[in-house]
Tab-separated table of C-alpha atoms and ligand atoms in Angstrom:
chain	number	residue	atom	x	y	z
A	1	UNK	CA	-8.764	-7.860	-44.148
A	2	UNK	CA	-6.009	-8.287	-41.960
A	3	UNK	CA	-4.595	-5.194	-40.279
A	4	UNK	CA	-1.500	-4.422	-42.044
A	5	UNK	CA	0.011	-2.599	-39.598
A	6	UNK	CA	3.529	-4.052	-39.400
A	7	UNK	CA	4.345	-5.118	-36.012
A	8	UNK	CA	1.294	-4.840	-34.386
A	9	UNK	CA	-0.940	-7.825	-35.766
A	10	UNK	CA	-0.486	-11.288	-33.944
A	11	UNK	CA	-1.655	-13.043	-31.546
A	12	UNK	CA	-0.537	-13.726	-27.377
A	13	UNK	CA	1.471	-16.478	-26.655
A	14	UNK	CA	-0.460	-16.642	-23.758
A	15	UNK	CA	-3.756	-16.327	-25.835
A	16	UNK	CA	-5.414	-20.102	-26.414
A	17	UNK	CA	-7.940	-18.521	-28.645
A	18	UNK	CA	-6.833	-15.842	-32.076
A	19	UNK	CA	-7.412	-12.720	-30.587
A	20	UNK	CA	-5.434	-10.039	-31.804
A	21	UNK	CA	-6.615	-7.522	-29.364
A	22	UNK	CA	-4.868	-9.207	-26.710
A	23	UNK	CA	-1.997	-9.776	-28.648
A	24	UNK	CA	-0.892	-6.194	-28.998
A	25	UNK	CA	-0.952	-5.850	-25.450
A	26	UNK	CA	1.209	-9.144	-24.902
A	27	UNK	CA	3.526	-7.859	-27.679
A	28	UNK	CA	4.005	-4.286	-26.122
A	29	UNK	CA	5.296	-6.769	-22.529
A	30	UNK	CA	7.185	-8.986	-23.946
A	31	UNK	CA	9.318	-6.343	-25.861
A	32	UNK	CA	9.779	-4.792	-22.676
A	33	UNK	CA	11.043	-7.791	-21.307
A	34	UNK	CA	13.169	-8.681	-23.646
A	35	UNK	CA	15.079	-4.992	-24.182
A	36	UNK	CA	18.064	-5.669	-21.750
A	37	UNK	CA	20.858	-2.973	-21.624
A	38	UNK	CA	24.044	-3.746	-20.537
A	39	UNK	CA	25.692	-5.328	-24.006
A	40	UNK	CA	29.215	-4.269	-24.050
A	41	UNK	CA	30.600	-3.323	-28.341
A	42	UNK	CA	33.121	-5.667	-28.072
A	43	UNK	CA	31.240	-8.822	-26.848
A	44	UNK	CA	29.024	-7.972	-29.831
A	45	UNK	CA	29.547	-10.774	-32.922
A	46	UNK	CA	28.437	-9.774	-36.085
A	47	UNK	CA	26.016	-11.302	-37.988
A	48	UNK	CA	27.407	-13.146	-40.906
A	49	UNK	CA	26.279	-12.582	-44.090
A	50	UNK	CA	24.562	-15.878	-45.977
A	51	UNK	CA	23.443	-16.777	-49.278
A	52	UNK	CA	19.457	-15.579	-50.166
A	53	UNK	CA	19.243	-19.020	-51.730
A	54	UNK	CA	17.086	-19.414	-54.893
A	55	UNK	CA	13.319	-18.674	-52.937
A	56	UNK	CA	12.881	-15.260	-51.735
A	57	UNK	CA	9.419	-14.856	-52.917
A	58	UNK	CA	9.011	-14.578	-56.624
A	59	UNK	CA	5.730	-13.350	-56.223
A	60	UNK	CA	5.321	-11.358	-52.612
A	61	UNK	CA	1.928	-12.581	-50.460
A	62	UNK	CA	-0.904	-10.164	-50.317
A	63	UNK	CA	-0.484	-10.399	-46.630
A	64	UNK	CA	2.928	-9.551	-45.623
A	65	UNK	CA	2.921	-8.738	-41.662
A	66	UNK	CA	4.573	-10.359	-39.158
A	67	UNK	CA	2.328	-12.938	-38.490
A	68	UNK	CA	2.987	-15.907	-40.851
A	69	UNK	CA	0.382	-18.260	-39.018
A	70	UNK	CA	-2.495	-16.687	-40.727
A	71	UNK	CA	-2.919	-15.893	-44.064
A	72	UNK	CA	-5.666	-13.106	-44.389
A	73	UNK	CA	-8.339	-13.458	-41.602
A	74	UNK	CA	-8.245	-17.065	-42.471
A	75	UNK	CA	-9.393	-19.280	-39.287
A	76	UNK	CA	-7.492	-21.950	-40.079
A	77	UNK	CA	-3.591	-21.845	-39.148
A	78	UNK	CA	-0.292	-23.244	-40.481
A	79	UNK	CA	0.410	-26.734	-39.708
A	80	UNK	CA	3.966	-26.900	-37.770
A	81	UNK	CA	5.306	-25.800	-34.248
A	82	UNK	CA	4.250	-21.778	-33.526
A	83	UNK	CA	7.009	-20.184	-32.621
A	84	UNK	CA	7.433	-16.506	-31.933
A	85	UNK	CA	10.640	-15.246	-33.325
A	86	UNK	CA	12.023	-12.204	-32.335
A	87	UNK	CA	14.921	-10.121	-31.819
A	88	UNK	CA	17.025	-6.719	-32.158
A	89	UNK	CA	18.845	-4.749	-34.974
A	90	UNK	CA	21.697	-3.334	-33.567
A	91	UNK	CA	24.258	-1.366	-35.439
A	92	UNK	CA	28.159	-2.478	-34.915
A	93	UNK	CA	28.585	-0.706	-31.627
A	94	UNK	CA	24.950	-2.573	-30.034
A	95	UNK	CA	23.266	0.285	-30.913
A	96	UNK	CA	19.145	-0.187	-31.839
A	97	UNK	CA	18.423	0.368	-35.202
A	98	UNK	CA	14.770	2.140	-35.732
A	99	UNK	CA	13.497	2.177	-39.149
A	100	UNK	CA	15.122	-1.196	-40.320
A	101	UNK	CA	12.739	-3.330	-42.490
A	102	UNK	CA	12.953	-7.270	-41.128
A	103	UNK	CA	12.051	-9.454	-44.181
A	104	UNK	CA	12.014	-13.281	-43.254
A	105	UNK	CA	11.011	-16.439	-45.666
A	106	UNK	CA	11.243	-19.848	-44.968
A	107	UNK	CA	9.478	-23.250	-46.187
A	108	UNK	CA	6.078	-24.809	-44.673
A	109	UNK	CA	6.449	-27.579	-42.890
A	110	UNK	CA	6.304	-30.070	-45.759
A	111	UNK	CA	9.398	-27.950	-47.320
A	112	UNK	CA	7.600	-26.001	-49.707
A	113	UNK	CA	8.629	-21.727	-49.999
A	114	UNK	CA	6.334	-19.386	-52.137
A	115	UNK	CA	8.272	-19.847	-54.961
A	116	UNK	CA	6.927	-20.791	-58.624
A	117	UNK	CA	10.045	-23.505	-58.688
A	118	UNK	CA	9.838	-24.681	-54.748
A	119	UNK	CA	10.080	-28.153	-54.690
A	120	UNK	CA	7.295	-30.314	-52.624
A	121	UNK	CA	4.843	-27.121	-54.583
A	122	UNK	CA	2.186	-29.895	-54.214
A	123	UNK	CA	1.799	-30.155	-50.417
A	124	UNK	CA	2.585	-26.411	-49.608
A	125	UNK	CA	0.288	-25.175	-46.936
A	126	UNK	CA	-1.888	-22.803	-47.878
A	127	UNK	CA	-2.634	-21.324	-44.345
A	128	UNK	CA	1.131	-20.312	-44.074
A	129	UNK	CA	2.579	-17.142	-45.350
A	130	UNK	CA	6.110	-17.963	-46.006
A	131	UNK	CA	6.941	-14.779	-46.064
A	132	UNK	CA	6.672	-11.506	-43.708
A	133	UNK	CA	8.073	-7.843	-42.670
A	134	UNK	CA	8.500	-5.766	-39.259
A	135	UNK	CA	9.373	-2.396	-39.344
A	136	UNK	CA	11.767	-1.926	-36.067
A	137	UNK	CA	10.739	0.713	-33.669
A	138	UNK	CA	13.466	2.977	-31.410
A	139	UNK	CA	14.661	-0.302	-29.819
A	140	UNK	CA	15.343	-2.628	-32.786
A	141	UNK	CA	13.390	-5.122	-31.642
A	142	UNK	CA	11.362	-6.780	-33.946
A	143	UNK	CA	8.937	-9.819	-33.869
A	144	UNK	CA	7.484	-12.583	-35.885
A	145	UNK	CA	4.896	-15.360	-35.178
A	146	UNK	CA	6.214	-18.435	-37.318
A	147	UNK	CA	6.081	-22.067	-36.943
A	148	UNK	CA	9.691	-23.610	-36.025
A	149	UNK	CA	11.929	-24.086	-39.329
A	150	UNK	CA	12.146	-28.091	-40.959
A	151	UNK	CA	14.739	-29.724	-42.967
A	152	UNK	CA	13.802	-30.223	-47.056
A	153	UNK	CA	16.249	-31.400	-48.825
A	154	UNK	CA	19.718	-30.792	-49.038
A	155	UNK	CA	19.490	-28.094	-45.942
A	156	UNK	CA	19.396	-28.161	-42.386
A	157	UNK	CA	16.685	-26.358	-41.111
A	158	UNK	CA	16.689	-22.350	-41.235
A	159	UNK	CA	15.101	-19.317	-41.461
A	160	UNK	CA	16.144	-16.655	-44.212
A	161	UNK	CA	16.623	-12.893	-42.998
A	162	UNK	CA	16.889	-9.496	-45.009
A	163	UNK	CA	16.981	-6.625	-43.427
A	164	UNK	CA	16.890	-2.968	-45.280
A	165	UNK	CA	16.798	0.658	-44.640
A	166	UNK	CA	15.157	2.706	-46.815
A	167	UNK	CA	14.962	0.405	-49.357
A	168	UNK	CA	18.630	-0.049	-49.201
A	169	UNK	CA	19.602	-4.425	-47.914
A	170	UNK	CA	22.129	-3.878	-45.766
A	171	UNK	CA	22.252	-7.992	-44.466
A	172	UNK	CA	21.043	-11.176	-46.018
A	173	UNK	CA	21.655	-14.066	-43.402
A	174	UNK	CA	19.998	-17.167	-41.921
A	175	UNK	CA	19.042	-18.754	-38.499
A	176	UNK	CA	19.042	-21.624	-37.960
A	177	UNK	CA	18.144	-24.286	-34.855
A	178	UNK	CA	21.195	-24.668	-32.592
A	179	UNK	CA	22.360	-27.893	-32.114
A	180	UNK	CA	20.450	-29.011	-34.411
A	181	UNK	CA	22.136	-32.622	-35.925
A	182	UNK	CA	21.570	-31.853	-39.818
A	183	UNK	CA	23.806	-28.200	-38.846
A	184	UNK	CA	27.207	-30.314	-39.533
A	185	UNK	CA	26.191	-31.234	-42.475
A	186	UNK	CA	25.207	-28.333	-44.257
A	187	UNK	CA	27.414	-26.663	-46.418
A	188	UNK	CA	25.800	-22.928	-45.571
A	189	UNK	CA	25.793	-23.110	-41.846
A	190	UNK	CA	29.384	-25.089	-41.872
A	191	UNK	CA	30.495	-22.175	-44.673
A	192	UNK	CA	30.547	-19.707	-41.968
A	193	UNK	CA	34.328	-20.995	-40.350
A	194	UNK	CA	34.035	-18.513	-37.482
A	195	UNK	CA	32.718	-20.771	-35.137
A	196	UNK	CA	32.000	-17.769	-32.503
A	197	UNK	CA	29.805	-16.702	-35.766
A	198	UNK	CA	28.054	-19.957	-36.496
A	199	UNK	CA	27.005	-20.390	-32.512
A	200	UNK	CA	25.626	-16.285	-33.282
A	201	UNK	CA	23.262	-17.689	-35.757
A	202	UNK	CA	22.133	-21.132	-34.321
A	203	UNK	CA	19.815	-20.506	-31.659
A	204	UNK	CA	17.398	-22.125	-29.085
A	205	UNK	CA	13.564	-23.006	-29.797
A	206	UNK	CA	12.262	-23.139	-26.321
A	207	UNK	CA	9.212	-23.885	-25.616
A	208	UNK	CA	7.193	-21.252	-23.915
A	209	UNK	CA	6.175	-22.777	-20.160
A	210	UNK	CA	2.517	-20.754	-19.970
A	211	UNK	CA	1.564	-21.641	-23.759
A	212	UNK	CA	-0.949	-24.795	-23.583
A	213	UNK	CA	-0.362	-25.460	-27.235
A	214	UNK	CA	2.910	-26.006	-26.751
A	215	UNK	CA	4.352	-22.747	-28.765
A	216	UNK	CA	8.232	-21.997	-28.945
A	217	UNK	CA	9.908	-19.030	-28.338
A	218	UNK	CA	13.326	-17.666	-30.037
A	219	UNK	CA	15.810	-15.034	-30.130
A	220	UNK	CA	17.959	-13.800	-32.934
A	221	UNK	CA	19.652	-10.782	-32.519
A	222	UNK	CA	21.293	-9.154	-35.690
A	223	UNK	CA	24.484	-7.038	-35.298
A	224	UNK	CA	24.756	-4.853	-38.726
A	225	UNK	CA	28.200	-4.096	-39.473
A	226	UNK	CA	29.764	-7.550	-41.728
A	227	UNK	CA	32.024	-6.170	-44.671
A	228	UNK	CA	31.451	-8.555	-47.836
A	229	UNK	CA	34.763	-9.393	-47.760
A	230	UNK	CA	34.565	-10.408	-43.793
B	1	FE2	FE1	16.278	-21.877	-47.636
């Protein structure tokens, strides 16, 4: 079985072989790295809420960490572009949120979600998880191995977010890829009219200039705080 520690099973970016060892190490640097004080409150946007959409999981995976390239101790992977996808929960004022539960879901790369009425149900990718949680530490950060997000029909290409403390949601939202041509024509991404708000949530897929497989890295910070009404 899989480790199901949350947060601490994946894999180096660095790594070209699965070796989760080396992974923990890489993970513990690269949230170092990334933890950068100096964010004033008021240049602080906060995240929209979005829709949940119809496919949150009907049926939660078995294996629900952070890694959504491997299912299980499966060898084989997901097909689609590895991206690792992380971030910070930070309260209205930037403050870290610890104890927040990340949930994300999204669709395999043939557009299928783990959902009993996804469409493309057919083709979905066993090897990919669809689903998975990270429990944030003292500095909010959180992180996900994923594969980059594709268009299916009728959407743009995103990645759905929940986040909850103690078992209370306090955000439902969506990522999506900035710049990104389908963006203008979606009706979620163009619903959000503050365009300050929209750029907040569209964000780069870079790729990562050490990997030699060609894996992305993203960041998608999540400011708590958005009144329903907002
Ligand atoms: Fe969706």
């Amino acid at each position: 079985m899989k480790t199901a520690i949350l947060g601490t099973v994946m894999k180096s970016p660095l790594a070209p072989a699965i070796d989760r060892r080396r992974f923990i190490t890489a993970c513990g640097l690269s949230l170092a790295f990334y933890t950068v004080p100096g964010a004033f409150a008021e240049e602080l946007i906060r995240t929209p809420r979005q829709t949940e959409g119809p496919f949150y999981p009907d049926h939660l995976p078995l294996d629900t960490d952070n890694d959504l390239i491997i299912v299980n101790d499966s060898l084989t992977p997901a097909v689609g572009d590895v991206t690792y996808l992380s971030g910070r929960i930070l309260g209205p004022s930037g403050e870290p949120i610890r104890g927040a539960l990340v949930e994300i879901w999204q669709c395999d790369h043939s557009g299928a979600y783990l959902h009993s009425r996804s469409g493309q149900s057919a083709q979905r990718d066993p090897n990919f998880q669809g689903f998975g949680r990270f429990l944030t530490g003292s500095s909010g950060e959180y992180l996900f191995r994923t594969i980059k997000p594709v268009p299916y029909p009728g959407r743009t290409p995103h990645i759905h977010f929940k986040i909850k403390e103690h078992g209370k949601e306090l955000l439902t939202t969506q990522c999506y890829i900035k710049d990104f041509p389908g963006n203008e024509r979606d009706g979620i991404w163009k619903g959000i009219k503050d365009e300050k708000a929209r750029d907040s949530v569209s964000i780069d897929f870079a790729p990562i200039k050490e990997s030699r497989t060609g894996e992305l890295t993203a960041r998608f910070d999540i400011v708590l705080g958005m009144t329903p009404e907002a």
